Coordinates of C-alpha atoms (C1' of nucleotides) and ligand atoms in Angstrom, one line a residue:
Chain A
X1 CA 12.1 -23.0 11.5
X2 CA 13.5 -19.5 12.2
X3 CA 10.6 -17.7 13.8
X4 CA 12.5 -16.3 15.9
X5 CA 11.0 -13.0 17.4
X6 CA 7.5 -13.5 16.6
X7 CA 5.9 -10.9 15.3
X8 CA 4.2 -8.2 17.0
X9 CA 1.1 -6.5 15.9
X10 CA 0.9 -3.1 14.1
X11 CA -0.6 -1.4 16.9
X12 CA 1.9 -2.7 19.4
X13 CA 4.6 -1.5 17.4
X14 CA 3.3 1.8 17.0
X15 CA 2.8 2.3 21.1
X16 CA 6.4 0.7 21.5
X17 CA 7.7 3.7 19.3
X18 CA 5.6 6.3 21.4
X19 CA 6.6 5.0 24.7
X20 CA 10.3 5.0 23.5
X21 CA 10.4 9.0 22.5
X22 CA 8.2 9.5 25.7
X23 CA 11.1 7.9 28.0
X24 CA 13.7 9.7 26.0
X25 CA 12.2 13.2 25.4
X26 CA 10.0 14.1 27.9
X27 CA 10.8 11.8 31.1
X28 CA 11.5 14.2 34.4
X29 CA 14.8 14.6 34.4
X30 CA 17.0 12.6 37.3
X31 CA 14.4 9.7 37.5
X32 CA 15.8 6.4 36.7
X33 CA 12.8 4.1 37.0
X34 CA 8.9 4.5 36.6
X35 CA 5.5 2.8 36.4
X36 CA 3.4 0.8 33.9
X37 CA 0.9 3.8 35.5
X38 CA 3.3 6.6 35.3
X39 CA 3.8 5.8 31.3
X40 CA 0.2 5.1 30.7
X41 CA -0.6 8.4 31.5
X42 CA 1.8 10.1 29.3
X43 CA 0.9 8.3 26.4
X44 CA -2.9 8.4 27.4
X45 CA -3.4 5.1 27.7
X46 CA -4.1 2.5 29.8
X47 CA -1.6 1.1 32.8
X48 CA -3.0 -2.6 31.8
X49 CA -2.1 -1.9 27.9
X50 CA 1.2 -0.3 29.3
X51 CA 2.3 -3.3 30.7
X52 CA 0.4 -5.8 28.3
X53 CA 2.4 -3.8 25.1
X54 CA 5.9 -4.2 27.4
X55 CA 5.4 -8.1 27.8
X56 CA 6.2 -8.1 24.0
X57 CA 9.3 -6.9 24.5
X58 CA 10.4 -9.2 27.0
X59 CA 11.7 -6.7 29.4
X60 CA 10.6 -7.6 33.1
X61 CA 10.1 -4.8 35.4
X62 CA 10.0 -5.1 39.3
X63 CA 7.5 -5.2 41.1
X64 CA 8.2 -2.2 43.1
X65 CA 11.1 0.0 41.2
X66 CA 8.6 0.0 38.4
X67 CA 11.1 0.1 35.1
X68 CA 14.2 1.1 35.0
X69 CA 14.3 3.6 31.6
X70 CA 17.2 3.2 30.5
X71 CA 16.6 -0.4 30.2
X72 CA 13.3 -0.5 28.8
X73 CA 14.5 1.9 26.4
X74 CA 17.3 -0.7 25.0
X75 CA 14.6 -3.0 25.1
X76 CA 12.4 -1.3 22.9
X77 CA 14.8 -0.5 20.8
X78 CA 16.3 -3.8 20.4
X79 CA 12.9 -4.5 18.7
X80 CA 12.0 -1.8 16.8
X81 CA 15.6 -0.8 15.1
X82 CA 17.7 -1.9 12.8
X83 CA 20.6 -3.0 14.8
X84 CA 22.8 -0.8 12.0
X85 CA 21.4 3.0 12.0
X86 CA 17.9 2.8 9.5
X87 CA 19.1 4.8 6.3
X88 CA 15.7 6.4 5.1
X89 CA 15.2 8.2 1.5
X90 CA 13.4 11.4 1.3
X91 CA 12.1 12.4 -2.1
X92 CA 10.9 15.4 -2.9
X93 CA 12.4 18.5 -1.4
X94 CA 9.4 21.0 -1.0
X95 CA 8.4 22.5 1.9
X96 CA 7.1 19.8 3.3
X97 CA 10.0 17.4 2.3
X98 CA 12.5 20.3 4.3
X99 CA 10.5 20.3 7.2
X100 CA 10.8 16.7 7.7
X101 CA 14.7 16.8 7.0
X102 CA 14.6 19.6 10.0
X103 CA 12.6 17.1 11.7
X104 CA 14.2 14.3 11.6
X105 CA 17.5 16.2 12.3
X106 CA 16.6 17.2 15.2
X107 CA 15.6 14.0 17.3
X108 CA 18.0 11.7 18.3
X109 CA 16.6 8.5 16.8
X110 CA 17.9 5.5 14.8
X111 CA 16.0 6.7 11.9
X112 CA 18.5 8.7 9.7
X113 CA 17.5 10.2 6.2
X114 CA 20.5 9.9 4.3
X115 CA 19.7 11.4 1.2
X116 CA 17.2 13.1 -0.7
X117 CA 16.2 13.3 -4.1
X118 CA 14.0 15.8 -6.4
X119 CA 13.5 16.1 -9.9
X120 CA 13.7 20.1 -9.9
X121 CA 17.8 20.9 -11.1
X122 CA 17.9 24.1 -9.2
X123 CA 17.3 21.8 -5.8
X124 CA 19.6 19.3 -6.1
X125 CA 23.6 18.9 -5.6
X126 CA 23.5 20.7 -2.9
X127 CA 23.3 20.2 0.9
X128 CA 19.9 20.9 2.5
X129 CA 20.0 21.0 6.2
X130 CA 22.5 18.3 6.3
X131 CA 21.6 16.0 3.8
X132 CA 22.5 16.2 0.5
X133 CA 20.1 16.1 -2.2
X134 CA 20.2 14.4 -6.0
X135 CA 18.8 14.2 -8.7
X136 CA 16.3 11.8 -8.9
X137 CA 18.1 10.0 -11.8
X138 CA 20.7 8.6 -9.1
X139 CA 18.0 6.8 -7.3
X140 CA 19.1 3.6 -8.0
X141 CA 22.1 3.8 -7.4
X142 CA 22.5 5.5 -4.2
X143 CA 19.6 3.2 -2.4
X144 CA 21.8 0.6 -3.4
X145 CA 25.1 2.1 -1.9
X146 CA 23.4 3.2 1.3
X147 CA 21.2 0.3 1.9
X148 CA 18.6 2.4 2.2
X149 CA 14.9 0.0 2.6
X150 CA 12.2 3.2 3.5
X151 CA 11.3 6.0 2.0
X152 CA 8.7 9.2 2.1
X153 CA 7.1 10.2 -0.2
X154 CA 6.4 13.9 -0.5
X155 CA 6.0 15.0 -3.8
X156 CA 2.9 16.2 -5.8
X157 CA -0.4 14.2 -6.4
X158 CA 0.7 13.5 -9.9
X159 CA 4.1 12.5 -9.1
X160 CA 3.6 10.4 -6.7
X161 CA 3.1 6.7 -8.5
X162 CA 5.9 7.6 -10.7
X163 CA 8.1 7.6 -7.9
X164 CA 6.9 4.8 -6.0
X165 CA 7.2 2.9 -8.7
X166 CA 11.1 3.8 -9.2
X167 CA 11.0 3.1 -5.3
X168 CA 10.1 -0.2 -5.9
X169 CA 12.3 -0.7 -8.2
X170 CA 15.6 0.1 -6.5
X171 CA 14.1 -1.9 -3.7
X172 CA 12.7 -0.4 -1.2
X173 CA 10.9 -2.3 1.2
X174 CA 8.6 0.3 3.0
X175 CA 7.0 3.7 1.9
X176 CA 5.4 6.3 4.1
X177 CA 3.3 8.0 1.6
X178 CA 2.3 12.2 2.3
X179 CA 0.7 12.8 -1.6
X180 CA -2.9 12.9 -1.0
X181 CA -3.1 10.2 -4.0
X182 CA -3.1 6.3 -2.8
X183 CA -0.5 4.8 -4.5
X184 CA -0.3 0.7 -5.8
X185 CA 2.5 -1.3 -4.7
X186 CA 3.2 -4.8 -4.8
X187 CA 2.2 -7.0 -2.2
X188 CA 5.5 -7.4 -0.3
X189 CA 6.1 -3.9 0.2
X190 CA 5.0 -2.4 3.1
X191 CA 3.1 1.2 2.7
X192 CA 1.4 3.9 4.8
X193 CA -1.0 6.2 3.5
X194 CA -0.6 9.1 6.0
X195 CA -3.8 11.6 4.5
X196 CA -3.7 14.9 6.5
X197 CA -7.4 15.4 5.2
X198 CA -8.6 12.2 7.2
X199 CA -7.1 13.0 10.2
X200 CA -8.3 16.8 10.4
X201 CA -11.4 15.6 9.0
X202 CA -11.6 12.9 12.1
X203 CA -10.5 16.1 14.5
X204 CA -12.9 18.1 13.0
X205 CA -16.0 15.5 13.0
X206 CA -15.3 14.4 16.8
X207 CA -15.1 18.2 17.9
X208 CA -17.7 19.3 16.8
X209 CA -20.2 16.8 18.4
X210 CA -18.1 16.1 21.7
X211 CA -18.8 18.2 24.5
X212 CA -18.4 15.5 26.8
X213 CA -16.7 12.8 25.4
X214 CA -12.9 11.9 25.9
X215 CA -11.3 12.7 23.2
X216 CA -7.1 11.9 22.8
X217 CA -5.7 9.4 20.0
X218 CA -2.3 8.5 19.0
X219 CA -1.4 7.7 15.3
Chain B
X1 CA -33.0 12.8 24.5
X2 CA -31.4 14.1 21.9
X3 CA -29.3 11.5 20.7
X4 CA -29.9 12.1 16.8
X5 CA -26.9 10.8 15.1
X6 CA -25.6 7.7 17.2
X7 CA -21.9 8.7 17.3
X8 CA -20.2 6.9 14.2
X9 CA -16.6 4.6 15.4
X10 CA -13.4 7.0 15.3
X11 CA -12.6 3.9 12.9
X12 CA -15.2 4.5 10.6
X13 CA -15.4 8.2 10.4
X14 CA -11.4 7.9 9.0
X15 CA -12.5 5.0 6.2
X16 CA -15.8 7.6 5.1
X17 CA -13.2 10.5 5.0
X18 CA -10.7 8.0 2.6
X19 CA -14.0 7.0 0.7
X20 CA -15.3 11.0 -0.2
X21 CA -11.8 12.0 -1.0
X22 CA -11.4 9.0 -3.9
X23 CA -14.5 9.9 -4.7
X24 CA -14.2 13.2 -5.5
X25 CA -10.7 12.9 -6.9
X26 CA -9.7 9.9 -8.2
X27 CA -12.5 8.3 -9.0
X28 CA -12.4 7.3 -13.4
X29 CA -14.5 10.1 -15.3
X30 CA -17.9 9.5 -16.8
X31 CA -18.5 7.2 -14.5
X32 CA -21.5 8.0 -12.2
X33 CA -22.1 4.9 -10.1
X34 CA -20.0 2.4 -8.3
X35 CA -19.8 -1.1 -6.5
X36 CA -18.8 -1.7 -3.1
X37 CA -16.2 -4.1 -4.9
X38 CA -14.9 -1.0 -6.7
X39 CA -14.3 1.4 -3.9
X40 CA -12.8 -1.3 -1.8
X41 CA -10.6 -1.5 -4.4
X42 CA -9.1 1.7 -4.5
X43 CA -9.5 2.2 -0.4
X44 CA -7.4 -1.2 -0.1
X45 CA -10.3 -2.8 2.5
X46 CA -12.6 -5.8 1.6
X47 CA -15.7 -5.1 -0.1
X48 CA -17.8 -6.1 2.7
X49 CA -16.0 -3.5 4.9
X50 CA -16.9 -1.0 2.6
X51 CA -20.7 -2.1 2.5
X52 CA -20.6 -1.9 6.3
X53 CA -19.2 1.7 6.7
X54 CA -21.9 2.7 4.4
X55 CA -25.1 1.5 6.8
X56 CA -23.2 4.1 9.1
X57 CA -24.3 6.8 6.4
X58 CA -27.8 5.7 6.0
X59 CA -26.9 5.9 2.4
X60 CA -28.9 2.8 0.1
X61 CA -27.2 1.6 -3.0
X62 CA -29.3 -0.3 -5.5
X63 CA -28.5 -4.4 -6.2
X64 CA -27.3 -3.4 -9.7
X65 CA -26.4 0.2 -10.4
X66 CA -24.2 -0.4 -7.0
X67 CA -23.6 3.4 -5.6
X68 CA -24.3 6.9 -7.4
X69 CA -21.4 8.4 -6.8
X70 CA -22.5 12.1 -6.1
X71 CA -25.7 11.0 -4.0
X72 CA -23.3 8.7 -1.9
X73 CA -20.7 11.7 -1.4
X74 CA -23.6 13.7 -0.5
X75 CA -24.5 11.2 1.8
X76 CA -21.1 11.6 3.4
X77 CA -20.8 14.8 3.4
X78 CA -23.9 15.5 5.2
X79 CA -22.1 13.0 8.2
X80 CA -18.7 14.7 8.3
X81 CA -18.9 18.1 7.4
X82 CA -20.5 20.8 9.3
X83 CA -23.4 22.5 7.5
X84 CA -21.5 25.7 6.9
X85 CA -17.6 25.4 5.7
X86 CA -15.4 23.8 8.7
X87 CA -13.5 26.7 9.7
X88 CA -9.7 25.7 10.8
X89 CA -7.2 27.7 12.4
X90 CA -2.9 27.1 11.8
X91 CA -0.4 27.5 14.1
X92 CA 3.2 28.2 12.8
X93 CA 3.9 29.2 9.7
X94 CA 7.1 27.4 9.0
X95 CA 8.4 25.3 6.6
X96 CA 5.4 22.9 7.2
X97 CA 2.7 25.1 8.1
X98 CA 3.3 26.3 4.6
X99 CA 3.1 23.2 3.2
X100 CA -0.2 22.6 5.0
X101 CA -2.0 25.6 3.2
X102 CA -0.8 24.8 0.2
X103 CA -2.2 21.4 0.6
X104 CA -5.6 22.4 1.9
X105 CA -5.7 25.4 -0.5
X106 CA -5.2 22.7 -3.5
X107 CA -8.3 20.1 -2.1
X108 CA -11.3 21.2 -2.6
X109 CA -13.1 20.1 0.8
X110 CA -15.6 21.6 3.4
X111 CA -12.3 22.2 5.5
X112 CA -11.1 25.5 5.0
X113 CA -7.6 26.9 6.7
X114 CA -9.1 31.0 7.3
X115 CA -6.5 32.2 9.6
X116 CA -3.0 31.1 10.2
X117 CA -0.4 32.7 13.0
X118 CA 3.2 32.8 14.2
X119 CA 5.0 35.0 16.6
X120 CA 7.5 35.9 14.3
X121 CA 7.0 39.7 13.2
X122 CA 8.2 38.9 10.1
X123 CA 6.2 36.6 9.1
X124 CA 2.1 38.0 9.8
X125 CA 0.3 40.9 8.3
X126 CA 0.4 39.1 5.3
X127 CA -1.4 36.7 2.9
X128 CA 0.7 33.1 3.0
X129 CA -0.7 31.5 -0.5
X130 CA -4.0 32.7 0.1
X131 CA -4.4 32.9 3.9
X132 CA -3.9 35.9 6.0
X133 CA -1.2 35.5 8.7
X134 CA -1.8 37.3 12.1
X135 CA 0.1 37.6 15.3
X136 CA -0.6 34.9 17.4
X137 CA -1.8 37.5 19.8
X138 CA -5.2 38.0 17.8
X139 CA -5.5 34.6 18.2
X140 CA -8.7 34.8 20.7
X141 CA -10.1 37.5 18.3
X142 CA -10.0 35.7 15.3
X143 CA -11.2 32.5 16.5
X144 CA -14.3 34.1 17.6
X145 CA -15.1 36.3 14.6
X146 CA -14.3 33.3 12.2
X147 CA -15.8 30.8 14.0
X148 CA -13.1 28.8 14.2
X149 CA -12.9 25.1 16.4
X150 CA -10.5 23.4 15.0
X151 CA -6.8 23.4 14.7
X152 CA -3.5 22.9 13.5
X153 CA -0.6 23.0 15.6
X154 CA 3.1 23.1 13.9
X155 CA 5.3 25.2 15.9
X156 CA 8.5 23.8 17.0
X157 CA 8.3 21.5 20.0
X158 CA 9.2 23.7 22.8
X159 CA 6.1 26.1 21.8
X160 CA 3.5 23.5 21.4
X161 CA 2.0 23.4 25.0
X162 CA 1.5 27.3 25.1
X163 CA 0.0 27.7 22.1
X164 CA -2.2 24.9 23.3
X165 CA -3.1 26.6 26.2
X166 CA -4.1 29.9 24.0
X167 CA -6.1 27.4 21.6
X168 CA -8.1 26.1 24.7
X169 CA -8.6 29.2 26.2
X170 CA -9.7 30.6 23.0
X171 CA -12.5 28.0 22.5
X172 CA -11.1 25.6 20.3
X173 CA -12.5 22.1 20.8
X174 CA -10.7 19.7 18.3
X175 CA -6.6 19.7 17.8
X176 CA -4.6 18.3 15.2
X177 CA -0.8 18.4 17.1
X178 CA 2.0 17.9 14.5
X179 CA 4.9 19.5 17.0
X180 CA 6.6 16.1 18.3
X181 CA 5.3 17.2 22.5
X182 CA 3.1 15.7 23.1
X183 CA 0.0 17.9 24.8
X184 CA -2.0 18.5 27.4
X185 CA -5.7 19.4 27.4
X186 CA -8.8 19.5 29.1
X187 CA -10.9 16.1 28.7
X188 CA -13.3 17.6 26.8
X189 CA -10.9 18.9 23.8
X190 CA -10.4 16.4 21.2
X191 CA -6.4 15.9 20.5
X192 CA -4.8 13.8 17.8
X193 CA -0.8 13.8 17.8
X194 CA 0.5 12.7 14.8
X195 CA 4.2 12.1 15.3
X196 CA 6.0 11.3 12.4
X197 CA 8.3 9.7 14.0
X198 CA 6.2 6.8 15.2
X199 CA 4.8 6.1 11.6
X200 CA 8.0 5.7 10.1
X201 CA 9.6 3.4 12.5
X202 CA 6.1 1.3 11.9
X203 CA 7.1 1.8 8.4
X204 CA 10.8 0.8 8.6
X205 CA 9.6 -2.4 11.1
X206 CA 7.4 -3.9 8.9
X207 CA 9.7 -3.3 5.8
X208 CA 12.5 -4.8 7.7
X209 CA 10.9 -7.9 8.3
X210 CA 8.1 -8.7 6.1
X211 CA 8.6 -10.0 2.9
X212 CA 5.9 -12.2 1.9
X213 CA 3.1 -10.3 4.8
X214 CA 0.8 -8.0 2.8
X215 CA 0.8 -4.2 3.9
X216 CA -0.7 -1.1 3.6
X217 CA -2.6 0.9 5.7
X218 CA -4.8 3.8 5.8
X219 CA -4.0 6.4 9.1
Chain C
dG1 C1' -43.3 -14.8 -18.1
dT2 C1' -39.5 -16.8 -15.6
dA3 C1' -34.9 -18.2 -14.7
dA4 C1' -30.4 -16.8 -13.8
dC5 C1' -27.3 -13.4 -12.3
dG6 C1' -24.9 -10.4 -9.3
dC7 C1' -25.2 -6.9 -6.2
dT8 C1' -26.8 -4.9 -1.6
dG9 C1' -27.8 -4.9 3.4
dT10 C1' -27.3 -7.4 7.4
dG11 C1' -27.3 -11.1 11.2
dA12 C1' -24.1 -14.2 12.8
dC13 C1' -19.5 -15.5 13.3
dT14 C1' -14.5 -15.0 13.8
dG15 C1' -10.5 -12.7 15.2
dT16 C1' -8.2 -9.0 17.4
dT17 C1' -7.5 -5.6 21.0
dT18 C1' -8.4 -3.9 25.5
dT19 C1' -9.6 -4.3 30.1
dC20 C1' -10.3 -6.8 34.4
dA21 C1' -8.7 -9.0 38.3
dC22 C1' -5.8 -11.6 41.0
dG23 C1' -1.5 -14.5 42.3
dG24 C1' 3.1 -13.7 43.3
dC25 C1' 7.0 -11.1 44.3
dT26 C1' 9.8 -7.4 46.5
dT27 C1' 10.4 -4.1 49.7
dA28 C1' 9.7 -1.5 54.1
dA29 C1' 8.0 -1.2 58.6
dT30 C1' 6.9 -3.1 62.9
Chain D
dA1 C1' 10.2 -12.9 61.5
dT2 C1' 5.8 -11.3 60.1
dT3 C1' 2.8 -8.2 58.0
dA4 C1' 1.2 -4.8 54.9
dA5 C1' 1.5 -2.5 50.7
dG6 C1' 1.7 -2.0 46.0
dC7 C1' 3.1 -3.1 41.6
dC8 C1' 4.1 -6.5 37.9
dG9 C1' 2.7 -10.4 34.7
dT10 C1' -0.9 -12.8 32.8
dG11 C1' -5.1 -15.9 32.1
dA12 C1' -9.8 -14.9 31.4
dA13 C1' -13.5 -11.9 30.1
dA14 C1' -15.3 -8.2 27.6
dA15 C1' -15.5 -5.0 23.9
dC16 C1' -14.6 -4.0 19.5
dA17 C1' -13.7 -4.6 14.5
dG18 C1' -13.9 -7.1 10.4
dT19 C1' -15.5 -11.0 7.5
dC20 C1' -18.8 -14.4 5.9
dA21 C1' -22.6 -15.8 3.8
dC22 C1' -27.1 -15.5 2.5
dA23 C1' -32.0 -13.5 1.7
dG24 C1' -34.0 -10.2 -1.2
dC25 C1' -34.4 -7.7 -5.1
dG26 C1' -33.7 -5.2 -9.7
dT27 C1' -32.1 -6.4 -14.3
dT28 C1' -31.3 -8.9 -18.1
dA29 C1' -31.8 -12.9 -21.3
dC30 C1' -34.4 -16.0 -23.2
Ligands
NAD1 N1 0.1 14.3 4.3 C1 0.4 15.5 4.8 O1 0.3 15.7 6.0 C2 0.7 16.5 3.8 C3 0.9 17.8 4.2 C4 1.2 18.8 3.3 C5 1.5 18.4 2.0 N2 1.3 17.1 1.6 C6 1.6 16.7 0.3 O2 3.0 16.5 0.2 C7 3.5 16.8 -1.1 C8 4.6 17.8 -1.1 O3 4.1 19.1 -0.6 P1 5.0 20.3 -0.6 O4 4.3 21.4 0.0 O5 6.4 20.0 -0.1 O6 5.1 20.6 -2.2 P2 6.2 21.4 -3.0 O7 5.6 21.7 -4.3 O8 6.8 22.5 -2.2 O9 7.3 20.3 -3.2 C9 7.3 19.2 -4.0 C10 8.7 18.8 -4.4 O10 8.6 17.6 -5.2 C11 9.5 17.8 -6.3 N3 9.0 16.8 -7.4 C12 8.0 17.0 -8.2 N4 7.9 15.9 -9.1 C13 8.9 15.1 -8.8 C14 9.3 13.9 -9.3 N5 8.7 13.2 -10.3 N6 10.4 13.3 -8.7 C15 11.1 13.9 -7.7 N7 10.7 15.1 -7.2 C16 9.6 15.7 -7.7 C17 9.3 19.2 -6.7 O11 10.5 19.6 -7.4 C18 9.3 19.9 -5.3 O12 10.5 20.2 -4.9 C19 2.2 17.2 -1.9 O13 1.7 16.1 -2.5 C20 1.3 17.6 -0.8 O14 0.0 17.5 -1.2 C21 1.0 16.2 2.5
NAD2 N1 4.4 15.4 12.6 C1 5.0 15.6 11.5 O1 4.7 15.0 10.5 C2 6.0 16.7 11.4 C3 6.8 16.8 10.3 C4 7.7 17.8 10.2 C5 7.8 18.7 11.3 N2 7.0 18.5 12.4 C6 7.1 19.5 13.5 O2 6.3 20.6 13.2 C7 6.8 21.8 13.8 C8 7.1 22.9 12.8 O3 8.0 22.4 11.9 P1 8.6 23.5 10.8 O4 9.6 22.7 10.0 O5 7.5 24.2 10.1 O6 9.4 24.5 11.8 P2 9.8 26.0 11.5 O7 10.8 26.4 12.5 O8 10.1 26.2 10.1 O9 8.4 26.7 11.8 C9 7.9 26.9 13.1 C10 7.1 28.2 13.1 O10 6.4 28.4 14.3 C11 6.6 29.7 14.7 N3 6.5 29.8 16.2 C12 7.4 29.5 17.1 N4 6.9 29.7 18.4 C13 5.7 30.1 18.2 C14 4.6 30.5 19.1 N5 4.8 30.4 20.5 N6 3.5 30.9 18.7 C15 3.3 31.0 17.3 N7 4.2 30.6 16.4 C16 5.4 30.2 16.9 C17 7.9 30.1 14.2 O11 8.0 31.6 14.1 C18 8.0 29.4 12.9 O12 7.4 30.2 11.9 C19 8.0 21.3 14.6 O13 7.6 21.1 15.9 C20 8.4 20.0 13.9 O14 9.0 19.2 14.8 C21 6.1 17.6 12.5

DNA sequence: GTAACGCTGTGACTGTTTTCACGGCTTAAT
DNA sequence: ATTAAGCCGTGAAAACAGTCACAGCGTTAC
């Protein structure tokens, strides 16, 4: 059976991702190669779950050049992306929803929100920093003409299961989801819940009683 | 010694966060009591998860009433929030710090956004929806008369480590980083960096390739 | 009464994630 | 050559997180 790549865990994944924009964003300029040590402490971890988290992606380093970036960096992403560009729907256009298109705009990444939608007329139709924005009518249809498969959610508490549901409908396959309500999707659909309350609630709880304690997470 | 509280897993303090805020909000009306089964439910973990994050809060539910909802939230509560309201500072009043007020002035929810600043003349000496804006140069002022230790950071990317460096050296000892540079602090600080980017490629992985694994997840 | 039910709290277990520690390789120096 | 150094890859151990399963206990039904 196919089984080809065998799957690698959540938390793998989501390292693989950090180390990637580390080696492309914030590497010292003119260096070509590093150390499992070198990486660990940029992304505050651990040398050993450095090179524990590379072994998944089958890139070998040397044992005294260390890795060579710009390799690793096609290794990673040989993994992680869509070997076509990953066409990601945005929908709601608020403040939050424009902030992300700037975001997103402005990293180099094969993550690419093609489109946005909202059901407010007096936003859509129009471009907004690059990508242009419909009504939420032409879902459907445009998921289906840009093979879009992810999607954010950042509309309103109240909206938010309508729209997953329409999500799920034109067939998307993953949802990052910014409403503070938890929405329901089928199984086969995978979904984030990213609360800001729960992390600044974490932030808060953990500063307040650590004086002493290392402190530092990634999520 | 001390020692009053045993410290509660990072883990766990997240799930107790998730718990209180479908509690409070999204938990059926006239209802006063609940089972593990139900919260687990609506928090997507196993009931017995759910039991076992609640030993953590010293909270007892009874064999057949299951939970009272408004004890059990006190019983929260009196873990996670500081006595008095949690007093939190933003940084960058942008497209997405205005989002964030919006969000935490919507929520009702011990943590309370009382200052926000930018270095943009235009946009401090004024109320944002409800929170006053200052020059980031009252920063150190501010933080002491409001009691602030906790905060927000979304100023572009290029900005981030400075106004770290202000928040340190203003006595701010938990940070919520939302700029994509990643920081640093001293040890004793407690930093979260939550990149967007590395939750949607998680997103768009697991969508690309599972179709029959279950998903969801809580960050 | 008392039997049956169904839930909680928790010890024991299982599975996953992280760290440890060391063999092997590659280079540089003598 | 030979040695020394230092990092990589990985099996084994440790730490951590989550699940199972069951005793114990109110409640209800008879
Ligand atoms: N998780 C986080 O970090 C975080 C932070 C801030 C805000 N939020 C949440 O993100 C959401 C958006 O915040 P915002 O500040 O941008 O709000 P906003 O009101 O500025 O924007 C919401 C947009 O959604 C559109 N909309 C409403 N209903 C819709 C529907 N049924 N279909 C399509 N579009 C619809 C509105 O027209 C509006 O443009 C809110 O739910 C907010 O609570 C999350
Ligand atoms: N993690 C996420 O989910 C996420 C999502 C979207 C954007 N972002 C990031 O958040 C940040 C803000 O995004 P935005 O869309 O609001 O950008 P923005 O440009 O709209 O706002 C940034 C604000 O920061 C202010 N600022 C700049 N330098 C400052 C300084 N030294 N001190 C104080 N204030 C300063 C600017 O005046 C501006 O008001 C960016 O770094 C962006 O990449 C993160």
């Amino acid at each position: 059976m196919a089984n080809h790549v065998r799957s690698i865990p959540d938390k793998v994944v989501g390292r693989l991702s950090l180390y990637r924009s580390l080696l492309q964003d914030h590497a010292p300029e003119n260096v070509t190669h590093l150390f499992s040590h070198d990486l660990a402490r940029m992304a505050r971890v651990s040398a050993a779950q450095v090179r524990r988290d590379l072994m998944d992606t089958g890139y070998i380093g040397s044992p005294n050049k260390g890795y060579e970036i710009k390799k690793l960096v096609g290794c990673i992403s040989r993994i992680l992306d869509n070997p076509e560009c990953e066409n990601v729907a945005l929908i709601g256009v608020g403040h939050l929803g424009r902030a992300i298109i700037d975001y997103f705009q402005g990293r180099r990444s094969n993550l690419c929100i093609v489109a946005a939608f909202d059901n407010n007329p007096s936003k859509v139709n129009r471009i907004v920093q690059g990508v242009k924005a419909y009504p939420i009518s032409q879902l459907q249809e445009i998921v289906e003409n840009e093979k879009i498969n992810t999607a954010i959610v950042a509309v309103p508490g109240n909206a938010a299961q309508g729209v997953a549901d329409q999500l799920v409908q034109a067939g998307i396959r993953g949802i990052l989801n910014l409403a503070p309500t938890p929405l329901y999707v089928p199984e086969n659909i995978y979904l984030v819940e990213q609360d800001m309350t729960m992390s600044l609630e974490k932030v808060a709880y953990f500063a307040r009683r650590s004086f002493n304690k290392k402190g530092s997470k990634n999520e």
